[in-house]
GROMACS .gro file of N, CA and C in nm:
model
  327
    1UNK      N    1  -0.166   0.907  -1.069
    1UNK     CA    2  -0.024   0.829  -1.117
    1UNK      C    3  -0.067   0.695  -1.264
    2UNK      N    4  -0.036   0.698  -1.324
    2UNK     CA    5  -0.040   0.654  -1.473
    2UNK      C    6   0.058   0.479  -1.468
    3UNK      N    7  -0.002   0.355  -1.431
    3UNK     CA    8   0.064   0.279  -1.499
    3UNK      C    9   0.032   0.187  -1.639
    4UNK      N   10   0.136   0.190  -1.598
    4UNK     CA   11   0.111   0.080  -1.768
    4UNK      C   12   0.105  -0.046  -1.769
    5UNK      N   13   0.104  -0.102  -1.725
    5UNK     CA   14   0.034  -0.243  -1.752
    5UNK      C   15   0.124  -0.314  -1.522
    6UNK      N   16   0.001  -0.370  -1.449
    6UNK     CA   17   0.012  -0.442  -1.344
    6UNK      C   18   0.127  -0.456  -1.263
    7UNK      N   19   0.143  -0.374  -1.118
    7UNK     CA   20   0.293  -0.354  -1.155
    7UNK      C   21   0.277  -0.363  -0.914
    8UNK      N   22   0.373  -0.421  -0.875
    8UNK     CA   23   0.410  -0.455  -0.719
    8UNK      C   24   0.503  -0.285  -0.734
    9UNK      N   25   0.393  -0.239  -0.636
    9UNK     CA   26   0.476  -0.109  -0.608
    9UNK      C   27   0.433  -0.086  -0.466
   10UNK      N   28   0.627  -0.011  -0.425
   10UNK     CA   29   0.600   0.011  -0.343
   10UNK      C   30   0.668   0.179  -0.281
   11UNK      N   31   0.509   0.220  -0.160
   11UNK     CA   32   0.518   0.383  -0.110
   11UNK      C   33   0.562   0.388  -0.028
   12UNK      N   34   0.667   0.532  -0.042
   12UNK     CA   35   0.668   0.565   0.107
   12UNK      C   36   0.640   0.730   0.099
   13UNK      N   37   0.552   0.769   0.193
   13UNK     CA   38   0.569   0.884   0.210
   13UNK      C   39   0.622   0.949   0.316
   14UNK      N   40   0.618   1.120   0.333
   14UNK     CA   41   0.761   1.130   0.383
   14UNK      C   42   0.680   1.338   0.413
   15UNK      N   43   0.693   1.363   0.520
   15UNK     CA   44   0.646   1.501   0.528
   15UNK      C   45   0.707   1.596   0.616
   16UNK      N   46   0.772   1.637   0.497
   16UNK     CA   47   0.865   1.746   0.534
   16UNK      C   48   0.865   1.964   0.588
   17UNK      N   49   0.912   1.972   0.672
   17UNK     CA   50   0.851   2.118   0.680
   17UNK      C   51   0.907   2.198   0.607
   18UNK      N   52   0.811   2.257   0.560
   18UNK     CA   53   0.908   2.367   0.435
   18UNK      C   54   0.967   2.457   0.463
   19UNK      N   55   0.989   2.570   0.634
   19UNK     CA   56   1.171   2.586   0.668
   19UNK      C   57   1.292   2.518   0.627
   20UNK      N   58   1.274   2.376   0.608
   20UNK     CA   59   1.409   2.349   0.567
   20UNK      C   60   1.398   2.332   0.478
   21UNK      N   61   1.301   2.328   0.333
   21UNK     CA   62   1.352   2.330   0.214
   21UNK      C   63   1.410   2.476   0.112
   22UNK      N   64   1.394   2.531   0.176
   22UNK     CA   65   1.415   2.687   0.107
   22UNK      C   66   1.548   2.727   0.077
   23UNK      N   67   1.585   2.662  -0.095
   23UNK     CA   68   1.749   2.692  -0.085
   23UNK      C   69   1.871   2.577  -0.079
   24UNK      N   70   1.815   2.421  -0.038
   24UNK     CA   71   1.890   2.381   0.017
   24UNK      C   72   1.837   2.225  -0.109
   25UNK      N   73   1.967   2.126  -0.117
   25UNK     CA   74   1.910   2.064  -0.226
   25UNK      C   75   1.863   1.975  -0.176
   26UNK      N   76   1.808   1.884  -0.203
   26UNK     CA   77   1.743   1.770  -0.131
   26UNK      C   78   1.853   1.683  -0.054
   27UNK      N   79   1.972   1.678  -0.115
   27UNK     CA   80   2.116   1.544  -0.007
   27UNK      C   81   2.115   1.639   0.101
   28UNK      N   82   2.102   1.808   0.129
   28UNK     CA   83   2.055   1.862   0.238
   28UNK      C   84   1.922   1.897   0.294
   29UNK      N   85   1.852   1.852   0.262
   29UNK     CA   86   1.708   1.845   0.366
   29UNK      C   87   1.727   1.729   0.409
   30UNK      N   88   1.701   1.578   0.278
   30UNK     CA   89   1.642   1.481   0.334
   30UNK      C   90   1.668   1.416   0.448
   31UNK      N   91   1.711   1.451   0.517
   31UNK     CA   92   1.684   1.421   0.628
   31UNK      C   93   1.591   1.470   0.808
   32UNK      N   94   1.559   1.543   0.694
   32UNK     CA   95   1.492   1.679   0.808
   32UNK      C   96   1.336   1.587   0.729
   33UNK      N   97   1.328   1.532   0.661
   33UNK     CA   98   1.232   1.475   0.596
   33UNK      C   99   1.150   1.337   0.742
   34UNK      N  100   1.045   1.357   0.764
   34UNK     CA  101   0.939   1.238   0.931
   34UNK      C  102   0.877   1.130   0.736
   35UNK      N  103   0.970   0.993   0.810
   35UNK     CA  104   0.800   0.907   0.716
   35UNK      C  105   0.711   0.865   0.810
   36UNK      N  106   0.610   0.856   0.709
   36UNK     CA  107   0.489   0.846   0.746
   36UNK      C  108   0.423   0.761   0.692
   37UNK      N  109   0.444   0.697   0.609
   37UNK     CA  110   0.383   0.520   0.575
   37UNK      C  111   0.468   0.446   0.473
   38UNK      N  112   0.452   0.293   0.506
   38UNK     CA  113   0.547   0.291   0.407
   38UNK      C  114   0.494   0.150   0.378
   39UNK      N  115   0.408   0.141   0.280
   39UNK     CA  116   0.344  -0.028   0.266
   39UNK      C  117   0.388  -0.026   0.087
   40UNK      N  118   0.317  -0.186   0.056
   40UNK     CA  119   0.342  -0.278  -0.056
   40UNK      C  120   0.168  -0.288  -0.163
   41UNK      N  121   0.171  -0.229  -0.256
   41UNK     CA  122   0.057  -0.286  -0.346
   41UNK      C  123   0.039  -0.260  -0.479
   42UNK      N  124   0.008  -0.356  -0.531
   42UNK     CA  125  -0.087  -0.420  -0.646
   42UNK      C  126  -0.157  -0.354  -0.715
   43UNK      N  127  -0.117  -0.226  -0.831
   43UNK     CA  128  -0.212  -0.174  -0.899
   43UNK      C  129  -0.179  -0.209  -1.009
   44UNK      N  130  -0.329  -0.206  -1.073
   44UNK     CA  131  -0.411  -0.254  -1.200
   44UNK      C  132  -0.307  -0.142  -1.288
   45UNK      N  133  -0.306  -0.148  -1.435
   45UNK     CA  134  -0.294  -0.040  -1.476
   45UNK      C  135  -0.372   0.008  -1.515
   46UNK      N  136  -0.323   0.132  -1.582
   46UNK     CA  137  -0.405   0.288  -1.619
   46UNK      C  138  -0.359   0.408  -1.472
   47UNK      N  139  -0.471   0.464  -1.515
   47UNK     CA  140  -0.506   0.556  -1.394
   47UNK      C  141  -0.529   0.500  -1.297
   48UNK      N  142  -0.411   0.545  -1.179
   48UNK     CA  143  -0.465   0.429  -1.047
   48UNK      C  144  -0.454   0.533  -0.917
   49UNK      N  145  -0.542   0.562  -0.802
   49UNK     CA  146  -0.567   0.683  -0.711
   49UNK      C  147  -0.550   0.521  -0.637
   50UNK      N  148  -0.466   0.513  -0.538
   50UNK     CA  149  -0.440   0.452  -0.400
   50UNK      C  150  -0.418   0.521  -0.279
   51UNK      N  151  -0.577   0.474  -0.165
   51UNK     CA  152  -0.582   0.557  -0.049
   51UNK      C  153  -0.514   0.399   0.058
   52UNK      N  154  -0.538   0.484   0.115
   52UNK     CA  155  -0.487   0.391   0.275
   52UNK      C  156  -0.505   0.435   0.438
   53UNK      N  157  -0.568   0.397   0.500
   53UNK     CA  158  -0.571   0.402   0.594
   53UNK      C  159  -0.498   0.514   0.703
   54UNK      N  160  -0.514   0.609   0.825
   54UNK     CA  161  -0.329   0.636   0.887
   54UNK      C  162  -0.344   0.534   0.984
   55UNK      N  163  -0.490   0.442   1.040
   55UNK     CA  164  -0.412   0.330   1.098
   55UNK      C  165  -0.396   0.230   1.104
   56UNK      N  166  -0.301   0.176   0.947
   56UNK     CA  167  -0.290   0.135   0.904
   56UNK      C  168  -0.123   0.124   0.872
   57UNK      N  169  -0.139   0.258   0.920
   57UNK     CA  170   0.023   0.302   0.801
   57UNK      C  171   0.130   0.189   0.965
   58UNK      N  172   0.250   0.224   0.854
   58UNK     CA  173   0.345   0.109   0.929
   58UNK      C  174   0.419   0.182   1.041
   59UNK      N  175   0.414   0.308   1.060
   59UNK     CA  176   0.484   0.382   1.138
   59UNK      C  177   0.401   0.450   1.313
   60UNK      N  178   0.321   0.360   1.341
   60UNK     CA  179   0.290   0.361   1.417
   60UNK      C  180   0.237   0.212   1.549
   61UNK      N  181   0.236   0.292   1.676
   61UNK     CA  182   0.211   0.168   1.714
   61UNK      C  183   0.092   0.045   1.729
   62UNK      N  184   0.081  -0.064   1.745
   62UNK     CA  185   0.006  -0.182   1.684
   62UNK      C  186  -0.029  -0.132   1.821
   63UNK      N  187  -0.173  -0.206   1.822
   63UNK     CA  188  -0.342  -0.197   1.910
   63UNK      C  189  -0.254  -0.265   2.027
   64UNK      N  190  -0.268  -0.225   2.148
   64UNK     CA  191  -0.196  -0.338   2.207
   64UNK      C  192  -0.316  -0.444   2.266
   65UNK      N  193  -0.257  -0.579   2.267
   65UNK     CA  194  -0.286  -0.723   2.313
   65UNK      C  195  -0.356  -0.694   2.435
   66UNK      N  196  -0.460  -0.797   2.448
   66UNK     CA  197  -0.496  -0.781   2.523
   66UNK      C  198  -0.517  -0.956   2.597
   67UNK      N  199  -0.502  -1.033   2.732
   67UNK     CA  200  -0.523  -1.148   2.742
   67UNK      C  201  -0.630  -1.213   2.741
   68UNK      N  202  -0.761  -1.136   2.701
   68UNK     CA  203  -0.879  -1.252   2.635
   68UNK      C  204  -0.868  -1.280   2.467
   69UNK      N  205  -0.769  -1.122   2.378
   69UNK     CA  206  -0.719  -1.165   2.344
   69UNK      C  207  -0.642  -1.282   2.300
   70UNK      N  208  -0.587  -1.323   2.370
   70UNK     CA  209  -0.470  -1.487   2.349
   70UNK      C  210  -0.534  -1.543   2.346
   71UNK      N  211  -0.670  -1.540   2.528
   71UNK     CA  212  -0.740  -1.675   2.524
   71UNK      C  213  -0.840  -1.754   2.425
   72UNK      N  214  -0.880  -1.567   2.325
   72UNK     CA  215  -0.989  -1.647   2.179
   72UNK      C  216  -0.902  -1.657   2.156
   73UNK      N  217  -0.803  -1.673   2.130
   73UNK     CA  218  -0.719  -1.704   2.016
   73UNK      C  219  -0.732  -1.624   1.878
   74UNK      N  220  -0.754  -1.456   1.921
   74UNK     CA  221  -0.753  -1.382   1.844
   74UNK      C  222  -0.626  -1.307   1.765
   75UNK      N  223  -0.525  -1.372   1.842
   75UNK     CA  224  -0.400  -1.243   1.767
   75UNK      C  225  -0.343  -1.433   1.706
   76UNK      N  226  -0.223  -1.379   1.574
   76UNK     CA  227  -0.207  -1.502   1.483
   76UNK      C  228  -0.049  -1.467   1.515
   77UNK      N  229   0.049  -1.524   1.536
   77UNK     CA  230   0.116  -1.497   1.454
   77UNK      C  231   0.243  -1.365   1.358
   78UNK      N  232   0.107  -1.403   1.246
   78UNK     CA  233   0.081  -1.265   1.156
   78UNK      C  234   0.098  -1.087   1.248
   79UNK      N  235  -0.021  -1.115   1.324
   79UNK     CA  236  -0.091  -1.061   1.427
   79UNK      C  237   0.052  -0.978   1.478
   80UNK      N  238   0.167  -1.033   1.470
   80UNK     CA  239   0.235  -0.954   1.631
   80UNK      C  240   0.341  -0.886   1.569
   81UNK      N  241   0.343  -0.752   1.626
   81UNK     CA  242   0.441  -0.643   1.622
   81UNK      C  243   0.550  -0.641   1.610
   82UNK      N  244   0.641  -0.603   1.600
   82UNK     CA  245   0.731  -0.561   1.780
   82UNK      C  246   0.705  -0.470   1.817
   83UNK      N  247   0.581  -0.372   1.883
   83UNK     CA  248   0.579  -0.267   1.938
   83UNK      C  249   0.626  -0.150   1.911
   84UNK      N  250   0.688  -0.157   1.795
   84UNK     CA  251   0.765  -0.042   1.807
   84UNK      C  252   0.692   0.108   1.677
   85UNK      N  253   0.718   0.206   1.711
   85UNK     CA  254   0.695   0.298   1.661
   85UNK      C  255   0.630   0.454   1.767
   86UNK      N  256   0.570   0.560   1.664
   86UNK     CA  257   0.478   0.656   1.714
   86UNK      C  258   0.339   0.554   1.744
   87UNK      N  259   0.312   0.727   1.882
   87UNK     CA  260   0.135   0.625   1.947
   87UNK      C  261   0.057   0.707   1.795
   88UNK      N  262  -0.033   0.700   1.774
   88UNK     CA  263  -0.130   0.773   1.663
   88UNK      C  264  -0.145   0.892   1.632
   89UNK      N  265  -0.156   0.910   1.784
   89UNK     CA  266  -0.209   1.111   1.824
   89UNK      C  267  -0.119   1.195   1.768
   90UNK      N  268   0.011   1.127   1.772
   90UNK     CA  269   0.137   1.199   1.758
   90UNK      C  270   0.244   1.181   1.608
   91UNK      N  271   0.117   1.077   1.480
   91UNK     CA  272   0.222   1.049   1.373
   91UNK      C  273   0.209   1.217   1.336
   92UNK      N  274   0.154   1.318   1.363
   92UNK     CA  275   0.170   1.489   1.237
   92UNK      C  276   0.215   1.560   1.399
   93UNK      N  277   0.304   1.593   1.300
   93UNK     CA  278   0.383   1.717   1.412
   93UNK      C  279   0.256   1.789   1.504
   94UNK      N  280   0.303   1.924   1.565
   94UNK     CA  281   0.195   1.967   1.639
   94UNK      C  282   0.187   2.080   1.568
   95UNK      N  283   0.304   2.167   1.500
   95UNK     CA  284   0.316   2.230   1.467
   95UNK      C  285   0.334   2.377   1.541
   96UNK      N  286   0.283   2.522   1.510
   96UNK     CA  287   0.273   2.678   1.597
   96UNK      C  288   0.141   2.699   1.565
   97UNK      N  289   0.099   2.798   1.720
   97UNK     CA  290  -0.009   2.829   1.677
   97UNK      C  291  -0.014   2.899   1.544
   98UNK      N  292   0.117   2.991   1.512
   98UNK     CA  293   0.023   3.059   1.335
   98UNK      C  294  -0.006   2.920   1.233
   99UNK      N  295   0.063   2.776   1.276
   99UNK     CA  296   0.023   2.691   1.158
   99UNK      C  297   0.210   2.663   1.143
  100UNK      N  298   0.166   2.509   1.011
  100UNK     CA  299   0.278   2.481   1.021
  100UNK      C  300   0.294   2.436   0.893
  101UNK      N  301   0.413   2.536   0.773
  101UNK     CA  302   0.340   2.509   0.609
  101UNK      C  303   0.467   2.351   0.630
  102UNK      N  304   0.350   2.268   0.539
  102UNK     CA  305   0.456   2.125   0.530
  102UNK      C  306   0.445   2.108   0.351
  103UNK      N  307   0.512   1.935   0.314
  103UNK     CA  308   0.487   1.933   0.213
  103UNK      C  309   0.493   1.782   0.202
  104UNK      N  310   0.414   1.695   0.114
  104UNK     CA  311   0.441   1.589   0.158
  104UNK      C  312   0.521   1.522   0.030
  105UNK      N  313   0.623   1.442   0.023
  105UNK     CA  314   0.616   1.368  -0.064
  105UNK      C  315   0.547   1.206  -0.105
  106UNK      N  316   0.547   1.146  -0.157
  106UNK     CA  317   0.551   1.048  -0.113
  106UNK      C  318   0.613   0.971  -0.302
  107UNK      N  319   0.652   0.928  -0.276
  107UNK     CA  320   0.762   0.808  -0.368
  107UNK      C  321   0.720   0.690  -0.368
  108UNK      N  322   0.667   0.602  -0.507
  108UNK     CA  323   0.695   0.486  -0.552
  108UNK      C  324   0.738   0.398  -0.643
  109UNK      N  325   0.795   0.296  -0.626
  109UNK     CA  326   0.929   0.211  -0.673
  109UNK      C  327   0.822   0.094  -0.715
   0.00000   0.00000   0.00000
């Protein structure tokens, strides 16, 4: 991606099975997309490559808080999330024994 000046961008990453994409318009197939992540990043000008760890995904369950975390005050209010999302091991679809063709879409706005 080429960015002409520093920009604060919202990235959304979707996975779509190729099975539902053939012959349909984007409006018809968009409900079959699975959101894999959404995040904001400040990108510098020029040619930019953005990377992110899968453990930072906004759609996976947060790690569980323990009593020891609370006692030792390792948990802050910013670190508490709603507890909604997918378990990390279920983020990608299982597919089929023969495999599953899919496309990844990244939208930066």
